[in-house]
PDB file of C-alpha atoms in Angstrom:
ATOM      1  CA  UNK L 218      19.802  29.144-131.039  1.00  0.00           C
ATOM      2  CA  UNK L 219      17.623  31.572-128.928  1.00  0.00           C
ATOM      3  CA  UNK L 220      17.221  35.399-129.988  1.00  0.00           C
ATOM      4  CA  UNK L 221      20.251  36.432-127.585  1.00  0.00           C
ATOM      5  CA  UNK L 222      22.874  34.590-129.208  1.00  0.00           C
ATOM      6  CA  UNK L 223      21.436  36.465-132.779  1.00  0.00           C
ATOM      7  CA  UNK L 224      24.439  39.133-133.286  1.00  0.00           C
ATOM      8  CA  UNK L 225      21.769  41.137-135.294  1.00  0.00           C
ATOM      9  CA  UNK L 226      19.772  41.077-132.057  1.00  0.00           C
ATOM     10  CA  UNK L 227      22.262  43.851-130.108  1.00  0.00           C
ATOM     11  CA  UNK L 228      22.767  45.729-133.617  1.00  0.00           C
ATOM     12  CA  UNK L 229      21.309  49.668-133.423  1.00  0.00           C
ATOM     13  CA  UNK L 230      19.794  51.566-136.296  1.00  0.00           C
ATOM     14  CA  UNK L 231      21.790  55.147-134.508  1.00  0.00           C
ATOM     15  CA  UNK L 232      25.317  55.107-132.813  1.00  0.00           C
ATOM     16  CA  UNK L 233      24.785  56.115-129.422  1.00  0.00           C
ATOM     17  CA  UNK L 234      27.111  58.881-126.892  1.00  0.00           C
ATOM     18  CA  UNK L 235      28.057  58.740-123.380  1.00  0.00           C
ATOM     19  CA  UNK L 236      26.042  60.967-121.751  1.00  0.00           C
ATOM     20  CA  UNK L 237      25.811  61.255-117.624  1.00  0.00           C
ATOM     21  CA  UNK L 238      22.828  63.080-116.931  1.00  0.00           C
ATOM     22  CA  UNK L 239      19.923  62.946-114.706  1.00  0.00           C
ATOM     23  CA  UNK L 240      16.623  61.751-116.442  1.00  0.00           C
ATOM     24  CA  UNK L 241      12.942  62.234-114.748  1.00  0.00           C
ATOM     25  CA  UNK L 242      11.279  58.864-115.453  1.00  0.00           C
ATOM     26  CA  UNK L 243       7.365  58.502-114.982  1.00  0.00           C
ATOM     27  CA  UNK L 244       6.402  54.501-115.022  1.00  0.00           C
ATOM     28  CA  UNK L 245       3.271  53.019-114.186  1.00  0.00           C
ATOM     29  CA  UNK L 246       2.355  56.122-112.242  1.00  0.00           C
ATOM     30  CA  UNK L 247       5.588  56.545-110.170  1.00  0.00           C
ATOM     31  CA  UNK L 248       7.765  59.004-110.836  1.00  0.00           C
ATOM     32  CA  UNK L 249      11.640  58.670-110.194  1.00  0.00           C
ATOM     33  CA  UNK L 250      14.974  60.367-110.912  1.00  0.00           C
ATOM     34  CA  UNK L 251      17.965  58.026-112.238  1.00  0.00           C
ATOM     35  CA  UNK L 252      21.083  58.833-114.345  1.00  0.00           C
ATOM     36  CA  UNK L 253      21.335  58.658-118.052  1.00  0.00           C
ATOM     37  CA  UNK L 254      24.033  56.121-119.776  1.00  0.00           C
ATOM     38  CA  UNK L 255      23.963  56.655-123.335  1.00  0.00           C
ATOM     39  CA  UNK L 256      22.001  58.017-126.054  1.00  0.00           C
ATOM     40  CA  UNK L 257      21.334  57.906-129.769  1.00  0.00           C
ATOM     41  CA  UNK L 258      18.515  59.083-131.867  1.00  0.00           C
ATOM     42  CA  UNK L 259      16.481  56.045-131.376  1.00  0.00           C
ATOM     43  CA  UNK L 260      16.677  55.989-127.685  1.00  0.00           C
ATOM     44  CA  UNK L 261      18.841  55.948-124.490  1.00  0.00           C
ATOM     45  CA  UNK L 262      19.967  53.839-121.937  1.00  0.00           C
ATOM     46  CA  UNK L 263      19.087  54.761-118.041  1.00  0.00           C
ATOM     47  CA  UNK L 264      20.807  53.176-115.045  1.00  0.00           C
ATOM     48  CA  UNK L 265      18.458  52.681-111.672  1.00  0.00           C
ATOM     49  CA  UNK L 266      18.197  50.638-108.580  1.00  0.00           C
ATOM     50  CA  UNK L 267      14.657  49.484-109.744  1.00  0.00           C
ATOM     51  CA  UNK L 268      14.012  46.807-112.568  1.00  0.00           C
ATOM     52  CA  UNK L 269      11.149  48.037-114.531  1.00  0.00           C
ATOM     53  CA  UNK L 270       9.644  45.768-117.072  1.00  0.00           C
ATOM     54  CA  UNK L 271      10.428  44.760-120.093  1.00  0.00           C
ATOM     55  CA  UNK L 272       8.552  46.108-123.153  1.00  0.00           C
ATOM     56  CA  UNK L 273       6.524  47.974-120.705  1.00  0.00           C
ATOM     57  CA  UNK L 274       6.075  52.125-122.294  1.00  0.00           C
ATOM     58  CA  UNK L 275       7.135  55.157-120.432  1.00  0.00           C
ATOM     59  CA  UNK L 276       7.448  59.027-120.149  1.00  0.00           C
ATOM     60  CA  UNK L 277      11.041  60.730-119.904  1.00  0.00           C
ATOM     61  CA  UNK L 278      12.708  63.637-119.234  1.00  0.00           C
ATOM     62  CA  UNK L 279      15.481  65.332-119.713  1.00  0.00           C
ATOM     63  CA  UNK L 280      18.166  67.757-121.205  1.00  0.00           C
ATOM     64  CA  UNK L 281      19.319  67.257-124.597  1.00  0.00           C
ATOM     65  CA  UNK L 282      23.119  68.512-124.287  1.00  0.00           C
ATOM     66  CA  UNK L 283      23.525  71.547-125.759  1.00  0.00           C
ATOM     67  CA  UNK L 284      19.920  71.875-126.636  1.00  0.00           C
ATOM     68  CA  UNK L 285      15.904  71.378-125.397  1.00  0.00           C
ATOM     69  CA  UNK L 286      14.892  69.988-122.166  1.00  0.00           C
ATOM     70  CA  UNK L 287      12.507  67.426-123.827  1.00  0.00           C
ATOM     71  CA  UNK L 288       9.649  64.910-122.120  1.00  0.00           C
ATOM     72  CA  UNK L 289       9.246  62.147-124.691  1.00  0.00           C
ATOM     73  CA  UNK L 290       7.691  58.715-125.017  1.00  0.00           C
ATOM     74  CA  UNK L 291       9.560  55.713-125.135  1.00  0.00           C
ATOM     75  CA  UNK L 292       9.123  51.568-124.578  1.00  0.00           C
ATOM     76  CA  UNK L 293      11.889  49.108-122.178  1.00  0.00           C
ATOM     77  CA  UNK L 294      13.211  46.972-124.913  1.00  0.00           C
ATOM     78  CA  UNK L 295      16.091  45.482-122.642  1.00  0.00           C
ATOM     79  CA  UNK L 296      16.863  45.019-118.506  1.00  0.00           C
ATOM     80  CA  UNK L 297      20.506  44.076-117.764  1.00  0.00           C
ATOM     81  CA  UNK L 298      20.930  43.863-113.911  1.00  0.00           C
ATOM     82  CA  UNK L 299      24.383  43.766-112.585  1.00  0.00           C
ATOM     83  CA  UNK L 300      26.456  44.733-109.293  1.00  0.00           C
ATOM     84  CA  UNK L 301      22.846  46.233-107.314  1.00  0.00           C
ATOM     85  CA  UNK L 302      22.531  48.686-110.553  1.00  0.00           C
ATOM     86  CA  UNK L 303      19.960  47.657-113.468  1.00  0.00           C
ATOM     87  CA  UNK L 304      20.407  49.148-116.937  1.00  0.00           C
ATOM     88  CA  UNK L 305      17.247  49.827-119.638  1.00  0.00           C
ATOM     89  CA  UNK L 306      17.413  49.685-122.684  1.00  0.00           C
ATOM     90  CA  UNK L 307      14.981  52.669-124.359  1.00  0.00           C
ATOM     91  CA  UNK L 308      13.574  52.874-127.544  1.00  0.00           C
ATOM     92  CA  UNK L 309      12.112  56.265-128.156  1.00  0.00           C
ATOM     93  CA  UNK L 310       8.681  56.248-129.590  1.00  0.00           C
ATOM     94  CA  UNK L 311       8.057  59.401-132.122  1.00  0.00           C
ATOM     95  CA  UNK L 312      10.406  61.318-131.286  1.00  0.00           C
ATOM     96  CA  UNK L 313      10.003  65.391-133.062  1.00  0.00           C
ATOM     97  CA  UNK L 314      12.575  65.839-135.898  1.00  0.00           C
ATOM     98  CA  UNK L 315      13.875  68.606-134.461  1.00  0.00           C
ATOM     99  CA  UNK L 316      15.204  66.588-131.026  1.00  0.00           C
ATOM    100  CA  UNK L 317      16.578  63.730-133.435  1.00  0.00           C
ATOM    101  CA  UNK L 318      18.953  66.407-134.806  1.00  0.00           C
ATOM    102  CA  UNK L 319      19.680  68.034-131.597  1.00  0.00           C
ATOM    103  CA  UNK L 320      20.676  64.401-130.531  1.00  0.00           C
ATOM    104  CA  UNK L 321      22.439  63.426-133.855  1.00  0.00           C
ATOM    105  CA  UNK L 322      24.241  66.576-133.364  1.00  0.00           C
ATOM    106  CA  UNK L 323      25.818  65.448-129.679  1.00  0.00           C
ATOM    107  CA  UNK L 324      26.378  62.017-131.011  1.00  0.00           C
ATOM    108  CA  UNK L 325      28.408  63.228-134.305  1.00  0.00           C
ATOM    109  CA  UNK L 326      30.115  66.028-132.312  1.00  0.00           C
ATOM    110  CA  UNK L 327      31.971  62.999-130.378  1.00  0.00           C
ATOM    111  CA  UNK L 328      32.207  61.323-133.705  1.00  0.00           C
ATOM    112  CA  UNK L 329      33.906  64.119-135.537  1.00  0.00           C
ATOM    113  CA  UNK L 330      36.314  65.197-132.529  1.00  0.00           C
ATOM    114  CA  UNK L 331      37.467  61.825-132.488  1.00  0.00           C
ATOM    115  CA  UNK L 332      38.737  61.674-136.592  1.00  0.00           C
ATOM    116  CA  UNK L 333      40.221  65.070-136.302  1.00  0.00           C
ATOM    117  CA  UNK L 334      42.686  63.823-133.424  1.00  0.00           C
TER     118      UNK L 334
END
């Protein structure tokens, strides 16, 4: 059995949101603007025409909905390319306590709309 076929492989520590947004990406000392896919408090996903590599570390930026315009630190843990588009897979790397609530707080805000339906 190889890692991939693992289901504990694709399980996340955070839930993650939608969120459609553009992000400023600096990577090996090219910077780039692509769109956001989704987002939890240990990372985000971003969707570009380029495949960067994998477990390689980068700088990103970007509007928290609802709250700071952050730049933060983060490492490729996953590139899924499909129909000319590649996803990443981002796992933030110390990320201040007071984003990971402004983030929790969009994620749950989903979450609680959803149960009060």
């Amino acid at each position: 059995m190889n890692a991939h076929e693992d289901k504990g492989f694709y399980r996340r520590k955070f839930p993650r949101r939608a969120l459609a947004k553009k992000v400023g990406v600096l990577f090996d000392g090219q910077y780039f603007i692509c769109n956001s896919g989704e987002i939890g408090e240990g990372g985000m996903s971003i969707l570009s025409e380029y495949a960067l590599t994998e477990g390689r570390d980068l700088v990103l930026s970007f509007q928290i909905p609802d709250g700071t315009f952050v730049t933060l630190r983060g490492q490729i843990k996953s590139v899924v390319a499909k129909d000319g588009l590649v996803t990443h897979g981002i796992a933030f790397d110390q990320i201040p306590l007071a984003f990971k609530r402004q983030i929790r707080a969009f994620v749950s805000a989903r979450m609680t709309s959803r149960f009060q339906s």
